[in-house]
Coordinates of C-alpha atoms and ligand atoms in Angstrom, one line a residue:
M1 CA 92.0 114.9 46.4
A2 CA 89.4 116.7 48.5
G3 CA 88.3 120.1 47.2
P4 CA 88.9 123.2 49.4
D5 CA 85.5 123.0 51.2
L6 CA 85.4 119.2 51.5
I7 CA 86.3 117.2 54.6
V8 CA 89.3 114.9 54.7
A9 CA 88.9 111.2 55.8
G10 CA 90.0 111.6 59.4
D11 CA 87.6 114.4 60.1
Y12 CA 84.6 112.3 59.1
R13 CA 85.2 110.2 62.3
T14 CA 84.4 113.3 64.3
L15 CA 81.0 113.8 62.8
S16 CA 79.2 111.9 65.5
F17 CA 79.5 109.0 68.0
W18 CA 78.2 106.7 65.3
H19 CA 80.9 107.8 62.8
A20 CA 83.5 107.4 65.5
T21 CA 82.5 103.8 66.2
V22 CA 81.4 102.4 62.8
P23 CA 83.8 99.6 61.9
D24 CA 84.5 101.1 58.5
D25 CA 87.1 102.9 56.6
L26 CA 85.6 106.4 56.0
S27 CA 88.0 107.3 53.2
P28 CA 86.0 108.8 50.3
R29 CA 85.2 106.7 47.3
A30 CA 86.2 108.0 43.9
S31 CA 84.6 111.3 42.6
L32 CA 82.9 111.6 39.3
D33 CA 85.6 112.8 36.8
R34 CA 83.7 112.8 33.5
D35 CA 80.3 113.0 31.9
L36 CA 78.1 110.0 32.5
E37 CA 75.0 108.3 31.2
V38 CA 72.9 106.0 33.4
D39 CA 69.2 105.0 33.8
V40 CA 68.9 106.5 37.3
A41 CA 70.9 109.3 38.9
I42 CA 70.4 109.7 42.7
I43 CA 71.4 112.9 44.3
G44 CA 72.5 112.4 48.0
G45 CA 74.0 109.3 49.6
G46 CA 71.7 109.1 52.7
L47 CA 69.1 106.5 53.4
T48 CA 66.5 107.9 51.0
G49 CA 68.9 107.7 48.1
L50 CA 70.4 104.3 49.1
W51 CA 67.1 102.5 49.9
T52 CA 65.7 103.8 46.6
A53 CA 68.7 102.3 44.8
W54 CA 68.3 99.1 46.8
Y55 CA 64.6 98.5 45.9
L56 CA 65.1 99.7 42.3
K57 CA 67.8 96.9 41.9
E58 CA 65.3 94.5 43.5
R59 CA 62.6 95.4 41.0
D60 CA 64.9 95.6 38.0
P61 CA 68.5 94.3 38.4
A62 CA 69.4 95.5 34.9
L63 CA 69.0 99.2 35.8
S64 CA 72.2 101.2 35.8
I65 CA 72.3 103.5 38.9
A66 CA 74.7 106.2 40.1
V67 CA 74.6 107.8 43.5
I68 CA 76.2 111.2 43.7
E69 CA 77.2 112.4 47.2
K70 CA 78.8 115.7 48.1
E71 CA 80.9 114.3 51.0
I72 CA 80.7 110.6 51.9
V73 CA 77.8 108.2 52.2
G74 CA 76.1 108.7 55.6
F75 CA 77.5 112.2 56.0
G76 CA 74.1 113.7 56.6
A77 CA 71.3 113.0 59.0
S78 CA 71.3 109.3 58.1
G79 CA 74.7 108.7 59.8
R80 CA 74.1 111.0 62.7
N81 CA 70.6 110.4 64.1
G82 CA 69.2 109.0 67.3
G83 CA 68.9 105.5 66.0
W84 CA 65.2 105.2 66.6
C85 CA 63.8 103.0 63.9
S86 CA 60.2 103.8 64.7
A87 CA 56.7 103.7 63.2
L88 CA 56.4 107.5 63.8
F89 CA 55.3 109.7 60.9
P90 CA 55.5 113.5 61.0
R91 CA 51.7 113.7 60.8
S92 CA 49.7 111.8 63.4
T93 CA 47.0 109.2 62.5
A94 CA 44.3 111.6 63.6
S95 CA 45.7 114.4 61.5
L96 CA 45.9 112.1 58.4
D97 CA 42.3 111.0 59.2
R98 CA 41.2 114.6 59.1
S99 CA 42.8 115.2 55.7
Y100 CA 42.3 111.9 53.9
G101 CA 39.8 109.8 55.9
R102 CA 40.1 106.9 58.3
D103 CA 41.1 104.1 55.8
A104 CA 44.0 106.1 54.3
A105 CA 45.2 107.1 57.8
L106 CA 45.1 103.5 58.9
A107 CA 46.9 102.3 55.8
M108 CA 49.7 104.8 56.4
R109 CA 50.0 103.7 60.1
G110 CA 50.1 100.1 59.1
A111 CA 52.8 100.7 56.4
M112 CA 54.9 102.5 59.0
I113 CA 54.6 99.7 61.5
A114 CA 55.6 97.2 58.9
T115 CA 58.5 99.3 57.9
V116 CA 60.2 98.9 61.4
D117 CA 60.4 95.2 60.7
E118 CA 61.3 95.7 57.0
V119 CA 64.4 97.7 58.0
G120 CA 65.6 94.8 60.2
S121 CA 64.9 92.1 57.7
A122 CA 66.4 94.0 54.7
A123 CA 69.6 94.7 56.6
A124 CA 69.8 91.1 57.7
S125 CA 69.2 89.9 54.1
A126 CA 72.1 92.2 53.0
E127 CA 74.2 90.8 55.8
I128 CA 74.6 94.2 57.4
E129 CA 75.0 94.1 61.2
I130 CA 73.2 97.2 62.6
D131 CA 72.7 96.4 66.3
Y132 CA 68.9 96.1 65.6
V133 CA 67.0 95.3 68.8
K134 CA 63.2 96.0 68.8
G135 CA 62.8 97.1 72.4
G136 CA 60.0 99.6 71.9
T137 CA 59.8 103.2 73.2
L138 CA 59.0 104.3 76.7
S139 CA 57.6 107.9 76.9
Y140 CA 57.7 109.3 80.4
A141 CA 54.9 111.5 81.8
R142 CA 56.5 113.6 84.5
S143 CA 53.6 115.9 85.4
A144 CA 49.8 115.6 85.6
V145 CA 49.6 117.5 82.2
Q146 CA 52.0 115.1 80.6
L147 CA 50.1 112.1 82.1
A148 CA 46.9 113.4 80.5
A149 CA 48.7 113.7 77.2
A150 CA 49.9 110.1 77.5
R151 CA 46.4 108.9 78.4
A152 CA 45.0 110.8 75.4
E153 CA 47.6 109.2 73.1
V154 CA 46.9 105.7 74.3
A155 CA 43.2 106.2 74.0
A156 CA 43.5 107.6 70.4
A157 CA 45.7 104.6 69.5
A158 CA 43.1 102.2 70.9
E159 CA 40.3 104.0 69.0
Y160 CA 42.1 103.4 65.7
G161 CA 43.0 99.9 66.7
V162 CA 46.3 99.4 64.9
D163 CA 48.7 100.5 67.6
P164 CA 49.3 98.3 70.6
L165 CA 50.2 101.4 72.7
E166 CA 49.9 100.7 76.4
L167 CA 49.8 102.9 79.5
R168 CA 52.3 102.1 82.2
G169 CA 52.6 103.0 85.9
P170 CA 55.1 105.2 87.7
Q171 CA 58.7 105.0 86.5
P172 CA 60.8 106.0 89.6
A173 CA 64.1 106.4 87.7
A174 CA 62.8 109.2 85.6
G175 CA 60.6 110.7 88.3
A176 CA 57.6 109.9 86.1
I177 CA 54.1 109.4 87.4
G178 CA 53.3 107.2 84.4
A179 CA 54.4 106.4 80.9
S180 CA 53.2 105.1 77.6
F181 CA 55.0 102.1 75.9
D182 CA 55.0 101.7 72.1
P183 CA 56.5 98.3 71.0
N184 CA 56.9 99.5 67.4
C185 CA 60.5 100.9 67.6
A186 CA 63.9 99.3 67.3
S187 CA 67.1 100.9 68.3
I188 CA 69.9 100.6 65.8
H189 CA 73.4 102.0 65.0
P190 CA 72.5 104.3 62.1
A191 CA 76.0 104.6 60.6
K192 CA 76.4 100.9 60.4
L193 CA 73.1 100.8 58.4
V194 CA 73.9 103.5 55.9
R195 CA 77.5 102.5 55.4
G196 CA 76.7 98.8 55.1
L197 CA 73.9 99.5 52.6
A198 CA 76.3 101.4 50.4
R199 CA 78.7 98.4 50.3
A200 CA 75.8 96.0 49.6
L201 CA 74.7 98.3 46.7
E202 CA 78.1 98.2 45.2
E203 CA 78.1 94.4 45.3
R204 CA 74.9 94.7 43.2
G205 CA 76.4 97.0 40.6
V206 CA 75.4 100.5 41.8
V207 CA 78.2 103.0 41.4
I208 CA 78.6 105.6 44.2
Y209 CA 80.6 108.8 43.6
E210 CA 81.7 110.7 46.7
Q211 CA 83.0 114.2 47.2
T212 CA 81.0 115.2 44.1
E213 CA 78.8 118.2 44.6
V214 CA 75.6 118.4 42.6
L215 CA 75.1 122.0 41.5
D216 CA 71.6 121.6 40.2
F217 CA 69.3 119.2 38.3
A218 CA 66.6 119.3 35.6
A219 CA 64.6 116.7 33.7
R220 CA 67.0 113.9 32.7
T221 CA 70.1 115.9 33.7
V222 CA 72.2 116.3 36.8
T223 CA 74.9 118.9 36.8
T224 CA 77.9 118.4 39.1
A225 CA 81.1 120.4 39.5
R226 CA 82.9 117.5 37.9
G227 CA 80.7 116.4 34.9
A228 CA 77.2 116.1 33.7
V229 CA 75.0 113.1 34.2
R230 CA 72.4 112.2 31.5
C231 CA 69.7 109.8 32.8
D232 CA 66.0 108.8 32.4
T233 CA 65.3 109.4 36.1
V234 CA 66.6 111.9 38.7
V235 CA 66.0 111.0 42.3
V236 CA 66.4 114.0 44.6
A237 CA 67.3 112.6 48.1
L238 CA 68.8 115.6 49.9
E239 CA 66.4 116.1 52.8
G240 CA 67.5 119.2 54.9
Y241 CA 70.3 119.9 52.4
G242 CA 67.7 120.4 49.7
A243 CA 67.5 124.0 51.1
T244 CA 71.0 124.6 49.7
M245 CA 70.0 123.8 46.1
R246 CA 68.2 126.3 43.8
S247 CA 65.5 123.9 42.6
T248 CA 64.4 122.7 46.0
K249 CA 65.4 125.7 48.2
R250 CA 61.9 126.5 49.6
R251 CA 60.7 123.0 49.6
V252 CA 62.2 122.1 53.0
L253 CA 63.5 124.0 56.0
P254 CA 66.6 122.7 57.7
L255 CA 66.1 122.5 61.5
Y256 CA 68.9 121.3 63.7
S257 CA 68.7 118.4 66.1
L258 CA 71.7 117.9 68.5
M259 CA 72.9 114.9 70.5
I260 CA 75.3 113.8 73.2
A261 CA 76.7 110.3 74.1
T262 CA 78.0 109.3 77.5
E263 CA 80.7 106.9 78.5
P264 CA 79.5 103.3 78.9
L265 CA 77.5 102.6 82.1
E266 CA 77.6 99.5 84.3
D267 CA 74.8 97.0 83.7
S268 CA 73.8 97.4 87.4
L269 CA 73.3 101.2 86.8
W270 CA 71.1 100.4 83.7
D271 CA 69.0 98.1 86.0
E272 CA 68.4 101.0 88.3
I273 CA 67.6 103.3 85.3
G274 CA 65.1 100.8 84.1
I275 CA 66.0 100.9 80.3
E276 CA 66.7 97.6 78.6
H277 CA 68.9 97.0 75.6
G278 CA 67.1 98.0 72.4
Q279 CA 64.8 100.4 74.3
T280 CA 64.3 104.0 73.3
F281 CA 62.9 106.8 75.5
A282 CA 61.3 110.2 75.4
D283 CA 58.9 112.2 77.5
Y284 CA 55.8 114.3 76.9
R285 CA 57.4 117.8 76.8
H286 CA 56.8 119.9 73.7
L287 CA 60.5 120.7 72.8
L288 CA 61.3 117.1 71.8
I289 CA 63.9 115.0 73.6
Y290 CA 64.9 111.4 72.6
G291 CA 67.3 108.8 73.7
Q292 CA 68.5 105.2 73.4
R293 CA 70.7 102.7 75.3
T294 CA 73.4 101.9 72.8
A295 CA 74.6 98.4 72.2
D296 CA 77.8 99.3 74.2
N297 CA 75.7 100.6 77.2
R298 CA 75.9 104.4 76.7
F299 CA 73.2 107.0 76.6
A300 CA 72.8 108.5 73.2
F301 CA 70.5 111.4 73.9
G302 CA 69.3 114.3 71.8
G303 CA 66.8 117.1 71.4
R304 CA 65.7 120.1 69.4
G305 CA 66.2 123.6 70.5
A306 CA 69.1 124.8 68.3
R307 CA 67.9 127.9 66.3
Y308 CA 67.1 128.1 62.6
H309 CA 69.8 129.9 60.6
W310 CA 69.0 132.8 58.2
G311 CA 68.5 131.8 54.5
S312 CA 68.2 128.0 55.5
S313 CA 72.0 127.9 55.6
I314 CA 73.8 124.8 56.7
K315 CA 77.3 125.0 58.1
P316 CA 79.5 122.6 60.1
E317 CA 79.7 125.0 63.1
Y318 CA 75.8 124.8 63.4
D319 CA 76.3 121.1 64.4
R320 CA 77.8 122.2 67.7
S321 CA 75.9 124.5 70.1
P322 CA 77.5 124.6 73.6
R323 CA 74.2 126.0 75.0
V324 CA 72.2 123.1 73.6
F325 CA 74.8 120.5 74.6
E326 CA 74.7 121.9 78.2
H327 CA 70.9 121.8 78.2
L328 CA 70.9 118.2 77.0
R329 CA 73.4 117.1 79.7
K330 CA 71.3 118.9 82.4
T331 CA 68.1 117.3 81.1
L332 CA 69.7 113.8 81.1
G333 CA 70.7 114.3 84.7
E334 CA 67.3 115.5 85.7
L335 CA 65.7 112.5 84.1
F336 CA 68.2 110.0 85.6
P337 CA 69.9 111.5 88.7
M338 CA 71.6 108.2 89.4
I339 CA 74.0 108.8 86.6
G340 CA 75.8 111.4 88.7
D341 CA 78.7 113.0 87.0
V342 CA 79.0 110.5 84.1
T343 CA 81.2 111.9 81.3
V344 CA 79.9 113.1 78.0
T345 CA 82.2 111.6 75.4
H346 CA 80.6 112.8 72.1
R347 CA 78.7 115.8 71.0
W348 CA 77.2 116.3 67.5
G349 CA 74.2 117.4 65.5
G350 CA 72.8 117.8 62.0
P351 CA 70.0 119.1 59.9
I352 CA 66.6 117.5 59.5
G353 CA 64.1 118.5 56.8
V354 CA 60.7 120.1 57.5
A355 CA 58.0 120.7 54.8
R356 CA 55.8 123.8 55.2
D357 CA 52.9 121.6 56.3
W358 CA 55.0 119.1 58.3
H359 CA 53.9 116.5 55.8
A360 CA 56.5 114.0 54.4
S361 CA 56.1 112.9 50.8
A362 CA 57.3 110.6 48.2
S363 CA 56.7 111.8 44.7
F364 CA 57.5 111.1 41.0
D365 CA 56.6 113.0 37.8
P366 CA 56.8 110.6 34.8
A367 CA 56.8 113.6 32.5
T368 CA 60.1 115.0 33.8
G369 CA 61.5 111.7 35.3
I370 CA 62.1 113.6 38.6
A371 CA 61.5 111.7 41.8
W372 CA 61.7 113.3 45.3
A373 CA 61.2 112.1 48.9
G374 CA 61.7 114.0 52.1
G375 CA 60.2 116.2 54.8
F376 CA 60.6 113.4 57.3
V377 CA 61.3 115.9 60.2
G378 CA 62.9 113.6 62.9
D379 CA 61.2 110.4 61.8
G380 CA 63.2 109.5 58.7
L381 CA 65.3 106.6 59.9
S382 CA 62.5 104.1 59.0
T383 CA 60.4 106.4 56.7
T384 CA 63.3 106.6 54.2
N385 CA 62.9 102.8 53.7
L386 CA 59.2 103.2 52.9
A387 CA 60.2 106.1 50.6
G388 CA 62.7 103.9 48.8
R389 CA 60.2 101.1 48.2
T390 CA 57.6 103.7 47.1
L391 CA 59.9 105.5 44.7
A392 CA 61.1 102.2 43.3
D393 CA 57.5 101.2 42.5
L394 CA 56.7 104.7 41.0
I395 CA 59.8 104.7 38.8
T396 CA 59.5 101.2 37.5
G397 CA 55.7 101.5 37.1
T398 CA 55.1 98.6 39.5
D399 CA 51.5 98.7 40.8
S400 CA 51.4 98.2 44.6
E401 CA 49.4 99.1 47.7
L402 CA 52.2 101.5 48.6
L403 CA 51.2 103.8 45.7
R404 CA 47.8 104.3 47.3
L405 CA 49.3 105.7 50.6
P406 CA 48.3 109.3 51.3
W407 CA 51.8 110.7 51.2
V408 CA 52.4 109.7 47.6
N409 CA 52.7 112.7 45.3
H410 CA 51.6 115.0 48.1
A411 CA 52.7 118.6 47.3
S412 CA 53.5 120.7 50.4
P413 CA 53.3 124.5 50.1
L414 CA 56.7 126.2 49.7
W415 CA 58.2 128.0 52.7
E416 CA 58.0 131.8 52.8
P417 CA 60.9 133.8 51.6
E418 CA 63.1 135.5 54.2
P419 CA 62.7 137.3 56.6
L420 CA 59.4 135.6 57.2
R421 CA 61.0 132.1 57.3
F422 CA 63.6 133.2 59.9
L423 CA 61.0 134.9 62.1
G424 CA 58.4 132.1 61.8
A425 CA 60.8 129.2 62.4
N426 CA 62.6 130.7 65.4
A427 CA 59.3 131.9 66.9
G428 CA 58.0 128.3 66.6
L429 CA 61.1 126.9 68.4
A430 CA 60.7 129.6 71.1
A431 CA 57.0 128.8 71.5
M432 CA 57.7 125.1 72.2
S433 CA 60.1 126.0 74.9
I434 CA 57.7 128.5 76.4
A435 CA 54.9 125.9 76.2
D436 CA 57.0 123.6 78.5
S437 CA 57.5 126.4 81.1
E438 CA 53.9 127.4 80.8
E439 CA 52.8 123.8 81.7
R440 CA 55.3 123.5 84.5
V441 CA 54.0 126.8 86.1
S442 CA 50.3 126.5 85.4
G443 CA 49.8 122.8 85.6
R444 CA 47.5 123.0 82.6
P445 CA 47.9 122.1 78.9
S446 CA 49.7 124.9 77.2
V447 CA 47.7 127.4 75.1
T448 CA 50.8 128.2 73.1
A449 CA 51.3 124.6 72.1
K450 CA 47.7 124.3 71.1
F451 CA 48.1 127.4 68.9
M452 CA 51.3 126.1 67.3
G453 CA 49.7 122.7 66.8
R454 CA 47.1 124.4 64.5
L455 CA 49.9 126.0 62.5
T456 CA 51.9 122.7 62.0
G457 CA 48.8 120.4 61.6
H458 CA 49.6 118.3 64.7
Ligands
LIG1 C1 70.6 114.6 65.3 C2 69.5 113.8 64.5 C3 68.8 112.9 65.2 C4 67.8 112.2 64.5 N1 67.1 111.1 65.1 C5 66.3 110.4 64.4 C6 65.8 109.2 65.0 O1 66.1 108.8 66.1 N2 64.8 108.5 64.3 C7 64.4 108.9 63.0 O2 63.5 108.3 62.5 N3 65.0 110.0 62.4 C8 65.9 110.7 63.1 N4 66.5 111.8 62.5 C9 66.1 112.1 61.1 C10 66.7 111.1 60.1 O3 68.0 110.9 60.4 C11 66.5 111.7 58.7 O4 65.1 111.9 58.4 C12 67.0 110.8 57.6 O5 68.3 110.3 57.9 C13 67.0 111.5 56.2 O6 67.7 110.7 55.3 P1 68.0 111.3 53.9 O7 68.7 110.3 53.1 O8 66.7 111.8 53.3 O9 68.9 112.6 54.1 P2 70.4 112.8 54.6 O10 70.8 111.6 55.4 O11 70.6 114.1 55.2 O12 71.2 112.7 53.2 C14 71.3 113.7 52.3 C15 72.7 113.6 51.7 O13 72.8 114.6 50.6 C16 74.2 115.0 50.6 N5 74.3 116.3 49.9 C17 74.0 117.5 50.4 N6 74.2 118.5 49.4 C18 74.5 117.8 48.3 C19 74.9 118.2 46.9 N7 74.8 119.5 46.6 N8 75.2 117.2 46.0 C20 75.2 115.9 46.4 N9 75.0 115.5 47.7 C21 74.6 116.4 48.6 C22 74.6 115.1 52.1 O14 76.0 115.1 52.3 C23 73.8 113.9 52.7 O15 74.7 112.8 52.8 C24 67.5 112.5 63.1 C25 68.2 113.5 62.5 C26 69.3 114.2 63.2 C27 70.1 115.2 62.4

């Protein structure tokens, strides 16, 4: 029986286009109803938690593992995202180079590129159909300033030599005078991945408790509203929701990303648009937009711009901002005028997790047995897989190249207390929007964006 603040099965379908179309019964699994003792307790049933369980079982099939999820598996960002399984990491290769040196930066980049393929092959080996097509990302340059940014990105990639990023000519459909193309991205159906992974884990003996809220955790203990869990290792896999728990409150800031999906379009219209199956797209504006052509021929299109909420609060109503949905529909029409008055069939959103220095990390403290991974910003769909493999190696004491990557045991500073957090986060969002207008009007790279870049390390 769902508690008063929990969602009932039918409502989970309305969480996103992906939840509406996943061929899966979304009825909750059993809740925890007693005290429990396991080797590993994982807090959060998103991709970070589930990939960690997956690779832990691969390293040591005898481990007893429990996943504890407040709603249902895939309720959070993992079930709702844009479906870009990319090699992007919240910090650029140049930024990692400045902090850790060239070799470490290149190792991180190489690991991310390999992760795009690993997600596809791990899903295939678990017999999970996720609509994986590695069609690459087309990033449109729709002004001279954006074209200069595209050229600079392609040149930087060539300088490092690991990315086969290429510059392309005008893209008439999007009114673009040029574009960059990155082959290292697959488009997928994210809810099929996270839901399928949960089933595959159960077949391997992992127990998943749903509609079980974790109240807090400490070394070797997880406290839930329905019983205590004693364990050797606690894996904290809450991403943006970490801001709602006392022990991790200032470690991440939840920012909202919102999306829309259209009705399916004719193949002939897609030919005119110039986006193939499996292809993802974006452009070089500062306030990020992202999209993909879904397996059933729709646009799934999203962007930032929803405001940060006081005290890092997360509420269902924040997933739906009419202003942002309207802006997304208008932007999609500006990019691809040939879609005319195509209907938007789904609207949704969810929280992503941002560390104070925009630096994702995967960490483990053997003294307390507490592992944590997060701060993926909007790049977690693939990075959670790398996090899962890394945490599995750290927890089982398996030496590997992964443990030498620069994000391992990185400690980001904490976010400021309120009201500074509220003022800073919303000023940052406003600045990115201003930066785009500034570039449109002045025709020169935005000074505001350059200043913000210094603050976020980009
Ligand atoms: C709209 C949107 C679009 C995005 N697009 C992309 C994209 O295209 N590509 C990309 O790489 N990334 C994208 N991201 C980011 C990506 O989805 C995330 O980085 C990734 O899914 C994080 O996975 P996670 O398992 O760490 O967190 P989540 O999937 O958020 O999982 C955390 C889980 O913890 C549960 N939980 C919360 N509180 C408690 C509690 N007290 N007790 C127990 N459980 C709790 C939640 O219900 C949730 O299921 C997007 C995110 C959003 C929201």
